[in-house]
């Protein structure tokens, strides 16, 4: 699975070799993990990154 993540400041290409079970587990993690570092800005950055990863994984999976 190949996916590209676009952010307002960077664009990166990441390639994953995942089976369906691994993909589903990673998606569940993206959907359920709630950062609790105590730093609101850092937690928001982590949450934004997880949402971008989820979107890219879903998009890449839909194309297969």
PDB file of C-alpha atoms in Angstrom:
ATOM      1  CA  UNK A   1       0.000   0.000   0.000  1.00  0.00           C
ATOM      2  CA  UNK A   2       1.360   3.378  -0.972  1.00  0.00           C
ATOM      3  CA  UNK A   3      -0.006   6.544   0.496  1.00  0.00           C
ATOM      4  CA  UNK A   4       0.843  10.205   0.358  1.00  0.00           C
ATOM      5  CA  UNK A   5       0.130  12.503   3.267  1.00  0.00           C
ATOM      6  CA  UNK A   6      -0.278  16.202   2.525  1.00  0.00           C
ATOM      7  CA  UNK A   7       0.024  18.775   5.243  1.00  0.00           C
ATOM      8  CA  UNK A   8       0.018  22.532   4.992  1.00  0.00           C
ATOM      9  CA  UNK A   9       3.789  22.581   5.331  1.00  0.00           C
ATOM     10  CA  UNK A  10       5.041  19.240   4.014  1.00  0.00           C
ATOM     11  CA  UNK A  11       4.146  16.418   1.677  1.00  0.00           C
ATOM     12  CA  UNK A  12       5.595  12.971   2.197  1.00  0.00           C
ATOM     13  CA  UNK A  13       5.347   9.633   0.472  1.00  0.00           C
ATOM     14  CA  UNK A  14       5.215   6.578   2.741  1.00  0.00           C
ATOM     15  CA  UNK A  15       4.941   2.973   1.627  1.00  0.00           C
ATOM     16  CA  UNK A  16       3.394   0.346   3.905  1.00  0.00           C
ATOM     17  CA  UNK A  17       3.365  -3.402   3.405  1.00  0.00           C
ATOM     18  CA  UNK A  18       0.245  -4.277   5.428  1.00  0.00           C
ATOM     19  CA  UNK A  19      -2.171  -7.144   5.300  1.00  0.00           C
ATOM     20  CA  UNK A  20      -5.869  -6.399   5.850  1.00  0.00           C
ATOM     21  CA  UNK A  21      -5.756  -7.241   9.569  1.00  0.00           C
ATOM     22  CA  UNK A  22      -2.793  -4.917  10.120  1.00  0.00           C
ATOM     23  CA  UNK A  23      -4.510  -2.157   8.155  1.00  0.00           C
ATOM     24  CA  UNK A  24      -7.681  -2.495  10.216  1.00  0.00           C
ATOM     25  CA  UNK A  25      -5.714  -2.485  13.486  1.00  0.00           C
ATOM     26  CA  UNK A  26      -3.838   0.669  12.469  1.00  0.00           C
ATOM     27  CA  UNK A  27      -7.087   2.354  11.428  1.00  0.00           C
ATOM     28  CA  UNK A  28      -8.685   1.469  14.777  1.00  0.00           C
ATOM     29  CA  UNK A  29      -5.702   2.993  16.544  1.00  0.00           C
ATOM     30  CA  UNK A  30      -5.984   6.186  14.482  1.00  0.00           C
ATOM     31  CA  UNK A  31      -9.694   6.402  15.286  1.00  0.00           C
ATOM     32  CA  UNK A  32      -9.561   5.661  19.002  1.00  0.00           C
ATOM     33  CA  UNK A  33      -6.241   6.963  20.338  1.00  0.00           C
ATOM     34  CA  UNK A  34      -6.608  10.192  22.299  1.00  0.00           C
ATOM     35  CA  UNK A  35      -3.330  11.948  23.106  1.00  0.00           C
ATOM     36  CA  UNK A  36      -2.958  12.994  26.727  1.00  0.00           C
ATOM     37  CA  UNK A  37       0.457  14.615  26.974  1.00  0.00           C
ATOM     38  CA  UNK A  38      -0.912  17.547  28.933  1.00  0.00           C
ATOM     39  CA  UNK A  39       0.252  19.946  26.207  1.00  0.00           C
ATOM     40  CA  UNK A  40      -2.858  21.016  24.294  1.00  0.00           C
ATOM     41  CA  UNK A  41      -0.928  22.086  21.186  1.00  0.00           C
ATOM     42  CA  UNK A  42       1.088  18.867  21.055  1.00  0.00           C
ATOM     43  CA  UNK A  43      -2.041  16.770  21.572  1.00  0.00           C
ATOM     44  CA  UNK A  44      -3.725  18.620  18.680  1.00  0.00           C
ATOM     45  CA  UNK A  45      -0.711  18.003  16.426  1.00  0.00           C
ATOM     46  CA  UNK A  46      -0.768  14.284  17.235  1.00  0.00           C
ATOM     47  CA  UNK A  47      -4.524  14.132  16.666  1.00  0.00           C
ATOM     48  CA  UNK A  48      -4.178  15.964  13.336  1.00  0.00           C
ATOM     49  CA  UNK A  49      -1.425  13.569  12.242  1.00  0.00           C
ATOM     50  CA  UNK A  50      -3.519  10.532  13.151  1.00  0.00           C
ATOM     51  CA  UNK A  51      -6.477  11.936  11.219  1.00  0.00           C
ATOM     52  CA  UNK A  52      -4.259  12.549   8.169  1.00  0.00           C
ATOM     53  CA  UNK A  53      -2.880   9.015   8.427  1.00  0.00           C
ATOM     54  CA  UNK A  54      -6.388   7.563   8.702  1.00  0.00           C
ATOM     55  CA  UNK A  55      -7.548   9.501   5.637  1.00  0.00           C
ATOM     56  CA  UNK A  56      -4.512   8.410   3.612  1.00  0.00           C
ATOM     57  CA  UNK A  57      -4.895   4.756   4.643  1.00  0.00           C
ATOM     58  CA  UNK A  58      -8.579   4.730   3.729  1.00  0.00           C
ATOM     59  CA  UNK A  59      -7.857   6.398   0.399  1.00  0.00           C
ATOM     60  CA  UNK A  60      -5.030   3.998  -0.467  1.00  0.00           C
ATOM     61  CA  UNK A  61      -7.109   0.989   0.565  1.00  0.00           C
ATOM     62  CA  UNK A  62     -10.055   2.131  -1.576  1.00  0.00           C
ATOM     63  CA  UNK A  63      -7.829   2.170  -4.655  1.00  0.00           C
ATOM     64  CA  UNK A  64      -6.955  -1.522  -4.245  1.00  0.00           C
TER      65      UNK A  64
END
